[in-house]
PDB file of C-alpha atoms in Angstrom:
ATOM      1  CA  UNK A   1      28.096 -13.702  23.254  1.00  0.00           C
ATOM      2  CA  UNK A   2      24.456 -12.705  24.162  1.00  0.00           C
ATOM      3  CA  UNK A   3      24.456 -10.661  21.360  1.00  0.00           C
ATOM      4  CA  UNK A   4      25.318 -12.852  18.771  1.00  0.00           C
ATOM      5  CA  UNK A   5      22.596 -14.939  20.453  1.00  0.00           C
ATOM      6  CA  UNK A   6      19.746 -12.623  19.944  1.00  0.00           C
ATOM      7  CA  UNK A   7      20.520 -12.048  16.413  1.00  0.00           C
ATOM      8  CA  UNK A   8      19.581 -14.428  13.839  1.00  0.00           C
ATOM      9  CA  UNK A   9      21.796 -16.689  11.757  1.00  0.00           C
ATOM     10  CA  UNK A  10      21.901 -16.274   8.062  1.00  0.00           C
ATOM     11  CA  UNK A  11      19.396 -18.479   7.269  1.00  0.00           C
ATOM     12  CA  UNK A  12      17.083 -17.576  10.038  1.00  0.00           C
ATOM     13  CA  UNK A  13      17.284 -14.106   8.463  1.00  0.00           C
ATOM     14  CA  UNK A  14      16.586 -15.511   4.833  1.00  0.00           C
ATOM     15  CA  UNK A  15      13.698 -17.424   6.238  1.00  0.00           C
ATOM     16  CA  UNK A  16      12.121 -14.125   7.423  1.00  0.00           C
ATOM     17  CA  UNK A  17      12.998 -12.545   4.682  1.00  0.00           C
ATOM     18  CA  UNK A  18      11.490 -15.117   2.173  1.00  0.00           C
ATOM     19  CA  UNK A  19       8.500 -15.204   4.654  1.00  0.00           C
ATOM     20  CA  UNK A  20       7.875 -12.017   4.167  1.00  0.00           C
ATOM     21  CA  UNK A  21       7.853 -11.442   0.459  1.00  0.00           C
ATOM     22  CA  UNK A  22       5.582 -14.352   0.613  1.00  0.00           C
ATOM     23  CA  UNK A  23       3.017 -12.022   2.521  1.00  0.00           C
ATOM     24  CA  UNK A  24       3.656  -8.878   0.453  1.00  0.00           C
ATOM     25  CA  UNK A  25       3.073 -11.184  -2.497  1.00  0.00           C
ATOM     26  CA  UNK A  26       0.116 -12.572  -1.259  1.00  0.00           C
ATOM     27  CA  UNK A  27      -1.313  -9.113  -0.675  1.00  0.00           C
ATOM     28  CA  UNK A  28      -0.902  -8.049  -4.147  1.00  0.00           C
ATOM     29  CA  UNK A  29      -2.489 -10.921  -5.199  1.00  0.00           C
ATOM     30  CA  UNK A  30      -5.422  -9.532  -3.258  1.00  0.00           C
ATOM     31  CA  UNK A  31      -5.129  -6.040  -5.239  1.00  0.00           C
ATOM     32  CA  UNK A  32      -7.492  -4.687  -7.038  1.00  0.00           C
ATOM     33  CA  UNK A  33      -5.586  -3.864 -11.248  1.00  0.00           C
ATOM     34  CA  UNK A  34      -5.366   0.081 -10.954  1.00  0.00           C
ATOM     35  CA  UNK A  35      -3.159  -0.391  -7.825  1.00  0.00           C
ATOM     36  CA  UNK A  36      -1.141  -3.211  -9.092  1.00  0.00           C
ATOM     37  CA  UNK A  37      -0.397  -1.000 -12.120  1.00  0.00           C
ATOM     38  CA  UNK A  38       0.427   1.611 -10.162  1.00  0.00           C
ATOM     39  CA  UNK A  39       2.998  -0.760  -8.315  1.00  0.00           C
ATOM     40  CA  UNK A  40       4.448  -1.670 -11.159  1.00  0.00           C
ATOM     41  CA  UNK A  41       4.620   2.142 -12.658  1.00  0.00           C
ATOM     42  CA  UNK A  42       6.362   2.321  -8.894  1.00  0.00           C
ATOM     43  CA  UNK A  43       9.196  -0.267  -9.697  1.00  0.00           C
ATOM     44  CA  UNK A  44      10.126   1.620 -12.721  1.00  0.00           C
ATOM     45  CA  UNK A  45      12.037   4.065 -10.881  1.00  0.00           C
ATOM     46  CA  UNK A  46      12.438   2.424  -7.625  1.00  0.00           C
ATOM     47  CA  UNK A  47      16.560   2.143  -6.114  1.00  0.00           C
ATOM     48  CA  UNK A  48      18.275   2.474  -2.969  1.00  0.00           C
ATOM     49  CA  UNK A  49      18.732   0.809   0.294  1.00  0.00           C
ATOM     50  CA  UNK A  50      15.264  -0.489   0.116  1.00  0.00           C
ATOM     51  CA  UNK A  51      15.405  -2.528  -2.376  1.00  0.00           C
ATOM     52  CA  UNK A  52      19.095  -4.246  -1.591  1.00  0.00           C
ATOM     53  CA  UNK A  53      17.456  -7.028   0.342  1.00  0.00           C
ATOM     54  CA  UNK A  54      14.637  -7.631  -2.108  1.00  0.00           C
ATOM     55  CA  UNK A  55      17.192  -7.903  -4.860  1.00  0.00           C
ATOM     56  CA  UNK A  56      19.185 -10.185  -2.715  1.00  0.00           C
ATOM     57  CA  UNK A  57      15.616 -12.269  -2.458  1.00  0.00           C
ATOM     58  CA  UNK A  58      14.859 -12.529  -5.995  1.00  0.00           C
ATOM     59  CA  UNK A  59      18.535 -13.844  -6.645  1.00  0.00           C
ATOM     60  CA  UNK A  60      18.108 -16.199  -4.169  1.00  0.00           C
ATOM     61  CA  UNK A  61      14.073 -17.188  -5.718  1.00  0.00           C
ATOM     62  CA  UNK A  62      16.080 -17.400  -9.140  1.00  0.00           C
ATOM     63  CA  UNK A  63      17.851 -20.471  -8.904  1.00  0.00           C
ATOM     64  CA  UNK A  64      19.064 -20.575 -12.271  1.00  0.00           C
ATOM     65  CA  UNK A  65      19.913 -17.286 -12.718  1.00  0.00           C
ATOM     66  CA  UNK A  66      18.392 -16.027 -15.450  1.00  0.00           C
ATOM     67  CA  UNK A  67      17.129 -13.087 -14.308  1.00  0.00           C
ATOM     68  CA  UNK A  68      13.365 -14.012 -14.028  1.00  0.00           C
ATOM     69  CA  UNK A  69      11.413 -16.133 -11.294  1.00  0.00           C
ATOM     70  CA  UNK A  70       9.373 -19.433 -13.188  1.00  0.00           C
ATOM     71  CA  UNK A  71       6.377 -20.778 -11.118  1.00  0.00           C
ATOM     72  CA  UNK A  72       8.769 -23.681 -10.628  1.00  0.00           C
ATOM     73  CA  UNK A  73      11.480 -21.519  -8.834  1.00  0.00           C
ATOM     74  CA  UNK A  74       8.317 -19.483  -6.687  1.00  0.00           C
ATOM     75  CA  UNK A  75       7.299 -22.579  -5.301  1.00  0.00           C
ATOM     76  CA  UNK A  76      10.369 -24.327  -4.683  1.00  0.00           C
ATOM     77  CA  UNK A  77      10.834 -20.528  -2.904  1.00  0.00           C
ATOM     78  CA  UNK A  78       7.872 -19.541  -1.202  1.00  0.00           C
ATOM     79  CA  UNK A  79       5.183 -22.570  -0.672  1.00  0.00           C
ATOM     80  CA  UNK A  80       6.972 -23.640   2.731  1.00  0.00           C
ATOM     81  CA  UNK A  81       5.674 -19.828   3.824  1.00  0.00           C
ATOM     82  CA  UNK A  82       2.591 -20.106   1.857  1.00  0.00           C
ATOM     83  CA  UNK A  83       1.501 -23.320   3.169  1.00  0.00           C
ATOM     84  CA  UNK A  84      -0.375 -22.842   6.051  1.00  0.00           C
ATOM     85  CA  UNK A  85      -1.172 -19.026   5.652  1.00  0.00           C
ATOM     86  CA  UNK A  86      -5.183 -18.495   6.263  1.00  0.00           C
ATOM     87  CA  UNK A  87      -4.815 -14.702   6.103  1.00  0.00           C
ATOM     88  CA  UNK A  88      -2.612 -14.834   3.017  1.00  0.00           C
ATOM     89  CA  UNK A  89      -4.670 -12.037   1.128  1.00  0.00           C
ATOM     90  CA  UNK A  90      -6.486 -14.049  -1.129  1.00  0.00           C
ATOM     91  CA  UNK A  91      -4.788 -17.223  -1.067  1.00  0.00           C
ATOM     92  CA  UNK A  92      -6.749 -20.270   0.762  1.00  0.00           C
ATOM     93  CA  UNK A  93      -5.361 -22.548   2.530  1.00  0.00           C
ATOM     94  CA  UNK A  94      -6.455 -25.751   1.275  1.00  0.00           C
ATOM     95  CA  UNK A  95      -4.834 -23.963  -1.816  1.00  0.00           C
ATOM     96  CA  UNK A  96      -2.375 -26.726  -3.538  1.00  0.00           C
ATOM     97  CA  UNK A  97      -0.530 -24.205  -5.834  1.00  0.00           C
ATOM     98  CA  UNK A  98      -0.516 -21.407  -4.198  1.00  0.00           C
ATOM     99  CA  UNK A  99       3.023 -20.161  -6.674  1.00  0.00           C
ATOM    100  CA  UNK A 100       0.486 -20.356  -9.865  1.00  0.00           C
ATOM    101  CA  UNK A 101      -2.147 -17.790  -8.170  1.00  0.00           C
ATOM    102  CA  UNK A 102       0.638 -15.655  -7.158  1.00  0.00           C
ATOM    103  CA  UNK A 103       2.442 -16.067 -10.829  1.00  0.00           C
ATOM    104  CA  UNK A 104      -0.845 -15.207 -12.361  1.00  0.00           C
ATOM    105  CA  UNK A 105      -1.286 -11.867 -10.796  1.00  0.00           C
ATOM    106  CA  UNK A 106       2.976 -10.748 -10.739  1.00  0.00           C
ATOM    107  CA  UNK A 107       3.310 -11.507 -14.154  1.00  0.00           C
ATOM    108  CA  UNK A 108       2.435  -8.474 -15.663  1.00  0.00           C
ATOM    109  CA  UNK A 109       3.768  -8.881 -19.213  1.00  0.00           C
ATOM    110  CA  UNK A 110       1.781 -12.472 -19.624  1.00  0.00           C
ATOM    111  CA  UNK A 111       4.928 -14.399 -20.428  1.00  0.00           C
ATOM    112  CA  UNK A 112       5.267 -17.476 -17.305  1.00  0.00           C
ATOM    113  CA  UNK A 113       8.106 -15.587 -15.529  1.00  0.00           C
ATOM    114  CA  UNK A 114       8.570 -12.627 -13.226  1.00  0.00           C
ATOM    115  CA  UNK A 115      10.932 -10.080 -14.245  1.00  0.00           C
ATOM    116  CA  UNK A 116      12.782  -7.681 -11.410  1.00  0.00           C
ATOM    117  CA  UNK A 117      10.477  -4.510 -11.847  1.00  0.00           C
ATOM    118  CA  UNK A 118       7.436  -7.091 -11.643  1.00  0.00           C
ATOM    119  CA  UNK A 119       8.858  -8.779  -8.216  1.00  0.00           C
ATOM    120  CA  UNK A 120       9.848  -5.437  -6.862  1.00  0.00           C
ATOM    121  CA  UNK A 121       6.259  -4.359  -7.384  1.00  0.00           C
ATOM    122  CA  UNK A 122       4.636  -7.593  -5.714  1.00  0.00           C
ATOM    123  CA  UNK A 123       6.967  -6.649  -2.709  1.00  0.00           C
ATOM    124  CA  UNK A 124       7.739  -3.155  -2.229  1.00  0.00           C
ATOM    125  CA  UNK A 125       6.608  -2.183   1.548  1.00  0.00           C
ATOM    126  CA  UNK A 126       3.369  -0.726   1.963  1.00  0.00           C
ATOM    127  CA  UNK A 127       4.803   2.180   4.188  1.00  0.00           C
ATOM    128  CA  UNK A 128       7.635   3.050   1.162  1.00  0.00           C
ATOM    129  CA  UNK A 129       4.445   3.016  -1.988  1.00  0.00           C
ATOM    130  CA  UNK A 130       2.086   4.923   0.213  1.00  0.00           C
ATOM    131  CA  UNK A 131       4.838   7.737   0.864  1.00  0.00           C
ATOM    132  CA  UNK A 132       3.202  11.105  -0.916  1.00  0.00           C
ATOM    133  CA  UNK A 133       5.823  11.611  -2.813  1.00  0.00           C
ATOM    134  CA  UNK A 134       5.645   7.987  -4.638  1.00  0.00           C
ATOM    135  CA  UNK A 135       1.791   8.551  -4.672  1.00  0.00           C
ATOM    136  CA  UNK A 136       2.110  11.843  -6.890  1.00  0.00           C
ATOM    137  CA  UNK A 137       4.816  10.563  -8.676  1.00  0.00           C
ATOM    138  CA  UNK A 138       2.893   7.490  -9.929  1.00  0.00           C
ATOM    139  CA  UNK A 139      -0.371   9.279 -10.541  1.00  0.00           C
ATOM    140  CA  UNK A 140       1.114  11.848 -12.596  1.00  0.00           C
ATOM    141  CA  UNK A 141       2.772   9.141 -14.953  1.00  0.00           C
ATOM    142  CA  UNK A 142      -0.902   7.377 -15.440  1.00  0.00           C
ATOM    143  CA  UNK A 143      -2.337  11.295 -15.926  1.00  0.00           C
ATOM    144  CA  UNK A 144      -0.425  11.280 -19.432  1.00  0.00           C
ATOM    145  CA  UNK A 145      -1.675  14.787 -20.712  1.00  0.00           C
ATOM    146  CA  UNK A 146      -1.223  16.298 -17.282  1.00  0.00           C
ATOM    147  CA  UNK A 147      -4.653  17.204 -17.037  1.00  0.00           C
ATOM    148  CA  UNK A 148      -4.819  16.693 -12.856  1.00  0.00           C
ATOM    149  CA  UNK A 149      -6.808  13.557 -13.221  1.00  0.00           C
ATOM    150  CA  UNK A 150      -6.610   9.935 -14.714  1.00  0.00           C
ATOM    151  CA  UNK A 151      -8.666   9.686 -17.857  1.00  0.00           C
ATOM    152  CA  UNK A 152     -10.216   6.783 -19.973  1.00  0.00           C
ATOM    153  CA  UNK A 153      -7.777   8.377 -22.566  1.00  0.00           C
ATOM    154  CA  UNK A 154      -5.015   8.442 -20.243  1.00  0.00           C
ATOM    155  CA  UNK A 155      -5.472   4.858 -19.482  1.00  0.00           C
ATOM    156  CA  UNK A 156      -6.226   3.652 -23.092  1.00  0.00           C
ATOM    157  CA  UNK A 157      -2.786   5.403 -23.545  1.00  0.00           C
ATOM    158  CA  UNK A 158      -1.151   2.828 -21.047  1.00  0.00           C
ATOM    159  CA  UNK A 159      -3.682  -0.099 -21.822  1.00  0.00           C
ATOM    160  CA  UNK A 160      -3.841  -0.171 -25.186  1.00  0.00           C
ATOM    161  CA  UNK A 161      -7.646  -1.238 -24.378  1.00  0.00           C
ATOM    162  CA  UNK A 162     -10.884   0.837 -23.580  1.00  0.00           C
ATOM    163  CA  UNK A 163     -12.649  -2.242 -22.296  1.00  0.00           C
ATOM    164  CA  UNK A 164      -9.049  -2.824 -19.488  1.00  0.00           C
ATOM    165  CA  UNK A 165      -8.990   1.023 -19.075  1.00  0.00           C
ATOM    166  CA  UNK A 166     -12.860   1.525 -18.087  1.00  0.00           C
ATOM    167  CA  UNK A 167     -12.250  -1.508 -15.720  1.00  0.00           C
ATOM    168  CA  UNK A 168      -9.280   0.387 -13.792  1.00  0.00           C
ATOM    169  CA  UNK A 169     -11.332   3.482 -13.846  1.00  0.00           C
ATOM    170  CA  UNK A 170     -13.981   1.896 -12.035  1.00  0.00           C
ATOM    171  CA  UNK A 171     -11.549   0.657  -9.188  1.00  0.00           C
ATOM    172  CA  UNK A 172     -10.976   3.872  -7.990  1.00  0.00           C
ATOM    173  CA  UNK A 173     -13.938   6.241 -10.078  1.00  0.00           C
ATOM    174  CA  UNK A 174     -15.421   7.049  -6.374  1.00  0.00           C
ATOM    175  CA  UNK A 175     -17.838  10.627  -7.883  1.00  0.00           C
ATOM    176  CA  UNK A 176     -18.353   8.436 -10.953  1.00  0.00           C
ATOM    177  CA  UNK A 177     -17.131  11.056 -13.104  1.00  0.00           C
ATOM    178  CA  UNK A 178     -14.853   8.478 -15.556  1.00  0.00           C
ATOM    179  CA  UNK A 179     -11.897   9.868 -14.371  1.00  0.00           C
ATOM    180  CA  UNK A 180      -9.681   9.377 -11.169  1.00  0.00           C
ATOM    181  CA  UNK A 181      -8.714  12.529  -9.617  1.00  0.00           C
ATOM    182  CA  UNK A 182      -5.668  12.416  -6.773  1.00  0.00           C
ATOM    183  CA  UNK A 183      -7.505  12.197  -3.995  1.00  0.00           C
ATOM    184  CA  UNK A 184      -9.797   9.740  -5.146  1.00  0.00           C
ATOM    185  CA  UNK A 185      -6.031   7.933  -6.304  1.00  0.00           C
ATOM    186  CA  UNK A 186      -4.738   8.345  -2.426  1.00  0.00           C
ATOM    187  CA  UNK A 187      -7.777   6.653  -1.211  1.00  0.00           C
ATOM    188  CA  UNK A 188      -7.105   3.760  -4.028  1.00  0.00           C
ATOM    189  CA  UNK A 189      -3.212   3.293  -2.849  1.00  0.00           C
ATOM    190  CA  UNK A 190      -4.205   3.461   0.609  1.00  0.00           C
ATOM    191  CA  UNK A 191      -6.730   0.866   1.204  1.00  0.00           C
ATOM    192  CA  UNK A 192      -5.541  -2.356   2.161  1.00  0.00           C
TER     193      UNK A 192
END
């Protein structure tokens, strides 16, 4: 009986759960583009036992089920964990719509809505993106002509803009050399 005590009910779990996703989110709102790409390059090939209870989440954010997350559905969602969050990563706390900043910088595609691979990027845990092996395997999908470094060209390749691709090259440029080598990439996914 003690034991079923110290665990938490259902809902008590879905609270922390929904609590923190509202964190993670907030962070990435934070985030500088390059690593918020590279998140989202992440989610691409993401699966597993990791990401059961985040898909569980984003069912449970989208109400309607239709497979993406409105602004409507985020608040509804997250603002009772958002609400009174001074170290929210960017958020304030006098903030009133807290759901519209964190829309804003999730919705990668520009179309109102978060898709799966977009919340899955917002949320992933920092100790599963920062593992080496996700680190090489996203930097080598933004080095496109497997050169050993991340290139205007390579970016422009993503982009589809120089202007957006010298941006992201200046997040993480560290020698100033216009390109990101891996090291300099680490040092991006790595500070918080």
């Amino acid at each position: 009986a003690a034991e079923a005590l110290a665990r938490p009910s259902a809902a008590e779990g879905d609270a922390v759960a929904m609590g923190a996703v509202a964190r993670r989110m907030s962070r990435f709102v934070a985030m500088g583009k390059l690593k918020r790409l590279a998140l989202n390059v992440l989610a691409q090939d993401m699966s597993g036992a990791e990401l059961t209870q985040l898909r569980d989440v984003f069912a449970e954010i989208d109400a309607d089920g239709s497979g993406t997350i409105t602004t409507a559905e985020l608040r509804s969602a997250l603002e009772p964990h958002l609400a009174h969050r001074q170290e929210s990563g960017g958020l304030e706390n006098v903030d009133r719509d807290a759901a519209q900043k964190l829309m804003a910088a999730v919705d990668v595609s520009g179309d109102q809505q978060i898709d799966y691979r977009e919340f899955i990027a917002a949320t992933i845990q920092r100790q599963l993106y920062l593992r080496e092996e996700n680190v090489r395997k996203v930097f080598e999908h933004l080095d496109v002509d497997s050169s050993g470094e991340i290139s205007v060209e390579n970016l422009v390749a993503i982009t589809g803009s120089e202007a957006r691709a010298m941006e992201l090259i200046g997040e993480a440029d560290l020698d100033h050399s216009k390109t990101i080598s891996y090291d300099e990439f680490k040092a991006l996914m790595e500070k918080t």
